[in-house]
Each structure stands twice: as structure tokens, then as C-alpha cells.
């Protein structure tokens, strides 16, 4: 039931980190994957190694803070791969400034990428999914959006809390058409974004998360295993936040 053969997936921010691992895992399960990033070079590298391993992938450029870039992305993905069955809104940036130092420019940049970009990608993808009465959207939030942020600035936590709210709104819209919309909220995960910011022993499970831990939850939500789940946020945080 985790098999994604015949499905097309778009994964944003997939040139490295969690997004790269999600793209690789979905491709391993048979999906044709659009590996999307603001920098085409790393995305091309990821798509190339997926192809070398026998998978199907294309690299596409998109800056998710730019509405026109998002529009071009989906037009291109549909032209090259066909209808989009799975959208993973993973692209995001961190902000580790102390709260008093957060500028208006920081706020706009973080919110434009981490929240507005998620909304615009959902809005563009969900209409054709609803017409086909099938689709899975997975938005990457953060434990920081639930807890208030251990080290991250309020722009980041506000945007990631917003992702949980917009996930529920899109889930309500998509539900009557058989489109599932869910979120994954990682705790500190060993990528360049959080390198050196967290002590692994702070998680009850005794280690930081890995990109694969997050990708496993995304795969579950992208597959038919999760057909009766929508509007949910799956916590993948090693027990750092228990609800
Ligand atoms: P990462 O290693 O920094 O990777 C993020 C990727 O997104 C990079 O390839 C980056 O490109 C790309 N990107 C940045 N801005 C973009 C834009 N405007 N348009 C398109 N792509 C863009 O981050 P990560 O740790 O894998 O995080 C992935 C997601 O998980 C983010 O949404 C993050 O907030 C969330 N998350 C991460 C953690 C964690 O502990 N790592 C915890 C909770 C939530 P460049 O490299 O060129 O900038």
C-alpha cells in the first residue's frame, strides 16, 4: 500500500536536506518526481542520481516566494510529468536571530517562503486534484510552530503554526473531492538548517531526527495507507513534544 507506481509527485526544496530525502524515497516507491529547488544545480544532481538508480525524476526551478515562479513550476511539471498526484510543500528557511533583532525584512522573507509559498502551491495544485477526485498534499510544518520555538525566531514559529491552520482549511476544501491534505511537524532534524543548534540528548528518544524519519511520515501520508486521514499534523520529534 506504500507503492506509488504511476503517481507524479512535486517536492519543493528538494535540492538538499529533508526535501532531498523525501524526493528519493517517493521515487524509490515508484513515483515520478519533480525535484524542485530555488537552485537548479543541486536539484539536477538529486534528479540525476534518482535516474541513475532506475527511478523517474526531473529537476525544476522554483522560488516559492514568487507567485509567477510557482505558476511556471506547475505548468512545467504537468507538461513534463502529467497531472500532479502528490504535492510536498517542504521548501523553507530558518531564522535563528534573537527575537529583538528580527527585522520587518526577516518577517516578510520567512513568511513569504514558509507560509505564503505553501498556500500558493496548495491553491494551484488542489483545483486539478479535486477535478480528478484524487490527490495528496503534505505540508512540512515544525515543532516550533506548536511549541513556540526552542531556538527559532517568532517569524518562523508564526509561519509554521500558520501552515497547520492552512492545512486544515485545505483539508476541509479537498475532503469532499477525495483529496487528503495533512502536515508533518518535525522536531530538530539533522540537516544544514539546524546544524549545531540542538543537543541530541534533549529528545526523549536520545537523538535528533534524521531526514529519513521525516520522509517516512511523508511517504505514509502520500500513500493509500492514509486515505482516511486528513487535516492532521503528524509529530515526528523523538518525543520532545507529546500531546
Ligand atoms: P535545508 O537543509 O535548508 O533545505 C531547504 C531547501 O529548500 C534547500 O535546498 C533550499 O535551497 C530550498 N529553498 C530555500 N528557499 C527556497 C525558496 N524560496 N524556494 C524554493 N526552495 C527554497 O532545510 P531542511 O532542514 O531540510 O528543512 C526542510 C523543511 O523542514 C523546511 O520547511 C523546514 O522549515 C522544515 N523543518 C526542518 C527542521 C529541521 O530541524 N531541519 C525542523 C522542523 C521543520 P538553498 O539551499 O539554495 O537555500
Coordinates of C-alpha atoms and ligand atoms in Angstrom, one line a residue:
X1 CA 0.0 0.0 0.0
X2 CA 3.0 2.3 0.0
X3 CA 3.5 1.7 -3.7
X4 CA 3.4 5.0 -5.7
X5 CA 3.9 3.5 -9.2
X6 CA 2.1 5.7 -11.7
X7 CA 1.9 8.7 -9.4
X8 CA 3.5 12.0 -10.0
X9 CA 5.0 14.0 -7.1
X10 CA 6.2 17.5 -6.8
X11 CA 8.6 18.1 -3.8
X12 CA 9.7 21.7 -3.1
X13 CA 13.1 22.5 -1.5
X14 CA 14.4 19.1 -2.7
X15 CA 17.9 20.1 -3.6
X16 CA 19.2 19.0 -0.2
X17 CA 18.1 18.1 3.4
X18 CA 14.7 16.7 4.2
X19 CA 13.3 17.5 0.8
X20 CA 16.0 15.6 -1.0
X21 CA 15.4 12.5 1.1
X22 CA 11.6 12.8 0.6
X23 CA 12.2 13.0 -3.2
X24 CA 14.4 10.0 -3.2
X25 CA 12.0 7.9 -1.0
X26 CA 9.0 8.7 -3.2
X27 CA 11.0 7.8 -6.3
X28 CA 12.1 4.5 -4.7
X29 CA 8.4 3.8 -4.2
X30 CA 7.7 4.3 -7.9
X31 CA 6.6 7.9 -8.2
X32 CA 7.8 10.2 -11.0
X33 CA 9.2 13.1 -9.0
X34 CA 9.7 16.8 -9.8
X35 CA 12.7 17.7 -7.7
X36 CA 12.1 21.4 -7.2
X37 CA 14.5 24.0 -5.7
X38 CA 15.4 27.6 -5.8
X39 CA 18.8 26.4 -7.1
X40 CA 18.6 24.2 -10.1
X41 CA 22.1 22.7 -9.8
X42 CA 21.5 20.7 -6.6
X43 CA 18.1 19.7 -7.8
X44 CA 19.6 18.4 -11.0
X45 CA 22.1 16.4 -9.0
X46 CA 19.3 14.8 -7.0
X47 CA 17.2 14.1 -10.1
X48 CA 20.3 12.6 -11.9
X49 CA 21.1 10.2 -9.1
X50 CA 17.4 9.1 -8.9
X51 CA 17.5 8.4 -12.6
X52 CA 20.8 6.5 -12.3
X53 CA 19.2 4.3 -9.7
X54 CA 16.4 3.5 -12.1
X55 CA 13.8 6.0 -10.9
X56 CA 12.0 8.7 -12.7
X57 CA 12.7 12.4 -11.9
X58 CA 13.1 15.8 -13.4
X59 CA 14.7 18.9 -11.8
X60 CA 12.7 22.1 -11.9
X61 CA 13.4 25.6 -10.7
X62 CA 11.0 27.4 -8.4
X63 CA 11.3 30.2 -5.8
X64 CA 8.3 29.6 -3.7
X65 CA 8.3 33.2 -2.6
X66 CA 7.5 34.3 -6.2
X67 CA 3.9 33.6 -7.3
X68 CA 4.8 33.6 -11.0
X69 CA 7.6 31.1 -10.4
X70 CA 5.1 28.8 -8.7
X71 CA 2.7 29.2 -11.7
X72 CA 5.6 28.3 -14.1
X73 CA 6.6 25.3 -11.9
X74 CA 3.2 23.6 -12.1
X75 CA 2.8 24.3 -15.8
X76 CA 6.2 22.8 -16.4
X77 CA 5.6 19.8 -14.1
X78 CA 2.3 19.0 -15.8
X79 CA 3.9 19.4 -19.2
X80 CA 6.8 17.0 -18.4
X81 CA 5.2 14.5 -16.0
X82 CA 1.4 14.9 -16.3
X83 CA -1.1 15.6 -13.6
X84 CA 0.3 16.1 -10.1
X85 CA -0.9 13.4 -7.7
X86 CA 1.3 14.3 -4.7
X87 CA 2.5 17.7 -3.6
X88 CA 5.0 18.0 -0.8
X89 CA 5.5 21.6 0.4
X90 CA 8.9 21.3 2.0
X91 CA 10.8 24.4 0.9
X92 CA 11.5 26.6 3.9
X93 CA 14.1 28.8 5.6
X94 CA 15.1 29.1 9.3
X95 CA 15.7 32.2 11.3
X96 CA 17.8 31.8 14.4
X97 CA 18.1 35.5 15.3
X98 CA 17.2 36.6 18.9
X99 CA 13.7 37.9 18.9
X100 CA 14.6 41.7 19.4
X101 CA 16.8 41.5 16.3
X102 CA 14.1 40.3 13.9
X103 CA 13.5 42.9 11.2
X104 CA 10.5 43.6 9.1
X105 CA 12.5 42.2 6.1
X106 CA 13.2 39.0 8.0
X107 CA 9.5 38.7 8.8
X108 CA 8.4 39.2 5.2
X109 CA 11.0 36.8 3.8
X110 CA 10.3 34.0 6.2
X111 CA 6.5 34.3 5.9
X112 CA 6.6 34.6 2.1
X113 CA 8.6 31.4 1.8
X114 CA 7.4 29.3 4.7
X115 CA 3.7 30.3 4.7
X116 CA 2.6 32.2 1.6
X117 CA 4.5 29.8 -0.7
X118 CA 2.7 26.8 0.9
X119 CA -0.6 28.5 0.4
X120 CA 0.1 29.3 -3.3
X121 CA 1.4 25.8 -4.1
X122 CA -1.7 24.3 -2.4
X123 CA -4.1 26.6 -4.2
X124 CA -2.5 25.9 -7.6
X125 CA -2.3 22.1 -7.1
X126 CA -5.6 21.3 -5.4
X127 CA -8.0 22.5 -8.1
X128 CA -6.9 19.9 -10.7
X129 CA -6.7 17.3 -7.9
X130 CA -10.3 18.0 -7.0
X131 CA -11.4 17.7 -10.6
X132 CA -9.7 14.3 -10.8
X133 CA -11.1 13.4 -7.3
X134 CA -7.8 12.3 -6.1
X135 CA -4.6 13.8 -4.6
X136 CA -2.4 14.0 -1.6
X137 CA -0.9 17.2 -0.2
X138 CA 1.7 17.1 2.6
X139 CA 2.9 20.4 4.2
X140 CA 6.0 20.5 6.3
X141 CA 5.4 22.5 9.4
X142 CA 7.6 22.4 12.5
X143 CA 7.5 21.6 16.2
X144 CA 8.5 25.2 16.6
X145 CA 5.1 26.2 15.3
X146 CA 3.4 24.1 18.0
X147 CA 5.7 24.9 20.9
X148 CA 6.7 28.5 20.3
X149 CA 10.2 27.6 19.1
X150 CA 13.2 26.5 21.1
X151 CA 15.8 28.5 19.2
X152 CA 13.9 29.9 16.2
X153 CA 12.6 33.4 15.8
X154 CA 8.9 34.3 16.0
X155 CA 8.6 34.8 12.3
X156 CA 9.5 31.2 11.8
X157 CA 7.2 29.9 14.5
X158 CA 4.3 32.0 13.3
X159 CA 4.7 30.8 9.7
X160 CA 4.9 27.2 10.8
X161 CA 1.8 27.5 13.1
X162 CA 0.1 29.1 10.1
X163 CA 0.9 26.0 8.0
X164 CA -1.0 23.8 10.4
X165 CA -4.1 26.1 10.1
X166 CA -4.0 26.4 6.3
X167 CA -3.5 22.6 6.1
X168 CA -6.9 22.2 8.0
X169 CA -8.5 24.7 5.6
X170 CA -7.3 22.9 2.5
X171 CA -8.2 19.6 4.1
X172 CA -11.8 20.8 4.6
X173 CA -11.9 22.0 1.0
X174 CA -10.4 18.9 -0.5
X175 CA -12.3 16.4 1.6
X176 CA -15.5 16.4 -0.5
X177 CA -13.4 15.6 -3.6
X178 CA -11.3 12.8 -2.1
X179 CA -8.1 15.0 -1.7
X180 CA -6.2 14.5 1.5
X181 CA -4.2 17.4 3.0
X182 CA -2.0 16.8 6.0
X183 CA 1.1 18.2 7.7
X184 CA 4.2 16.8 9.2
X185 CA 5.8 18.7 12.2
X186 CA 9.4 17.7 12.5
X187 CA 11.4 18.3 15.7
X188 CA 15.1 19.2 15.3
X189 CA 16.3 17.2 12.4
X190 CA 20.0 16.8 11.4
X191 CA 20.3 19.0 8.3
X192 CA 22.3 22.1 7.4
X193 CA 19.4 24.2 8.6
X194 CA 19.8 23.3 12.3
X195 CA 23.4 22.1 12.4
X196 CA 24.9 22.9 15.8
X197 CA 21.8 24.5 17.2
X198 CA 20.4 21.5 19.1
X199 CA 21.7 19.0 21.7
X200 CA 20.7 15.4 20.6
X201 CA 20.1 14.4 24.2
X202 CA 17.2 16.9 24.5
X203 CA 15.0 14.4 22.7
X204 CA 13.5 11.6 24.9
X205 CA 14.5 9.1 22.2
X206 CA 18.0 10.3 22.6
X207 CA 18.9 11.6 19.2
X208 CA 18.0 14.2 16.6
X209 CA 15.6 13.2 13.9
X210 CA 17.0 12.2 10.5
X211 CA 15.6 13.3 7.1
X212 CA 14.6 9.7 6.7
X213 CA 12.4 9.9 9.8
X214 CA 10.5 12.8 8.3
X215 CA 10.4 11.3 4.8
X216 CA 8.9 8.1 6.2
X217 CA 5.9 10.0 7.6
X218 CA 5.5 11.9 4.3
X219 CA 5.5 8.6 2.4
X220 CA 2.8 7.3 4.7
X221 CA 0.7 10.4 4.0
X222 CA 1.4 10.2 0.3
X223 CA 0.2 6.6 0.1
X224 CA -3.2 4.9 0.2
X225 CA -2.3 3.8 3.8
X226 CA -3.5 7.2 4.9
X227 CA -6.7 7.5 2.9
X228 CA -8.9 8.2 5.9
X229 CA -6.6 10.8 7.4
X230 CA -7.0 14.5 6.5
X231 CA -6.3 17.8 8.3
X232 CA -3.9 16.0 10.6
X233 CA -0.5 17.0 11.8
X234 CA 1.9 14.1 12.4
X235 CA 4.5 14.9 15.0
X236 CA 8.0 13.5 14.2
X237 CA 10.0 14.8 17.1
X238 CA 11.5 11.9 19.1
X239 CA 9.1 12.6 22.0
X240 CA 10.2 16.3 22.5
X241 CA 6.5 17.4 22.3
X242 CA 3.9 14.9 23.5
X243 CA 0.2 15.9 23.1
Ligands
LIG1 P1 17.5 22.9 4.3 O1 18.5 21.8 4.5 O2 17.9 24.3 4.5 O3 16.9 22.7 2.8 C1 15.8 23.5 2.4 C2 15.8 23.5 0.9 O4 14.8 24.5 0.4 C3 17.2 24.0 0.3 O5 17.5 23.2 -0.8 C4 16.9 25.4 -0.1 O6 17.7 25.9 -1.2 C5 15.4 25.3 -0.5 N1 14.8 26.6 -0.5 C6 15.0 27.7 0.3 N2 14.3 28.8 -0.1 C7 13.6 28.4 -1.2 C8 12.6 29.0 -2.0 N3 12.3 30.3 -1.8 N4 12.1 28.3 -3.0 C9 12.4 27.0 -3.2 N5 13.3 26.4 -2.5 C10 13.9 27.0 -1.5 O7 16.3 22.7 5.3 P2 15.7 21.4 5.9 O8 16.2 21.3 7.3 O9 15.8 20.2 5.0 O10 14.1 21.8 6.1 C11 13.1 21.4 5.2 C12 11.8 21.8 5.8 O11 11.6 21.2 7.0 C13 11.7 23.3 6.0 O12 10.3 23.7 5.7 C14 11.9 23.4 7.5 O13 11.3 24.6 8.0 C15 11.3 22.2 8.0 N6 11.8 21.8 9.3 C16 13.1 21.5 9.5 C17 13.5 21.1 10.7 C18 15.0 20.8 11.0 O14 15.3 20.6 12.1 N7 15.8 20.6 9.9 C19 12.7 21.1 11.8 C20 11.3 21.4 11.6 C21 10.9 21.8 10.3 P3 19.1 26.6 -0.8 O15 19.9 25.6 -0.2 O16 19.6 27.1 -2.1 O17 18.7 27.7 0.1

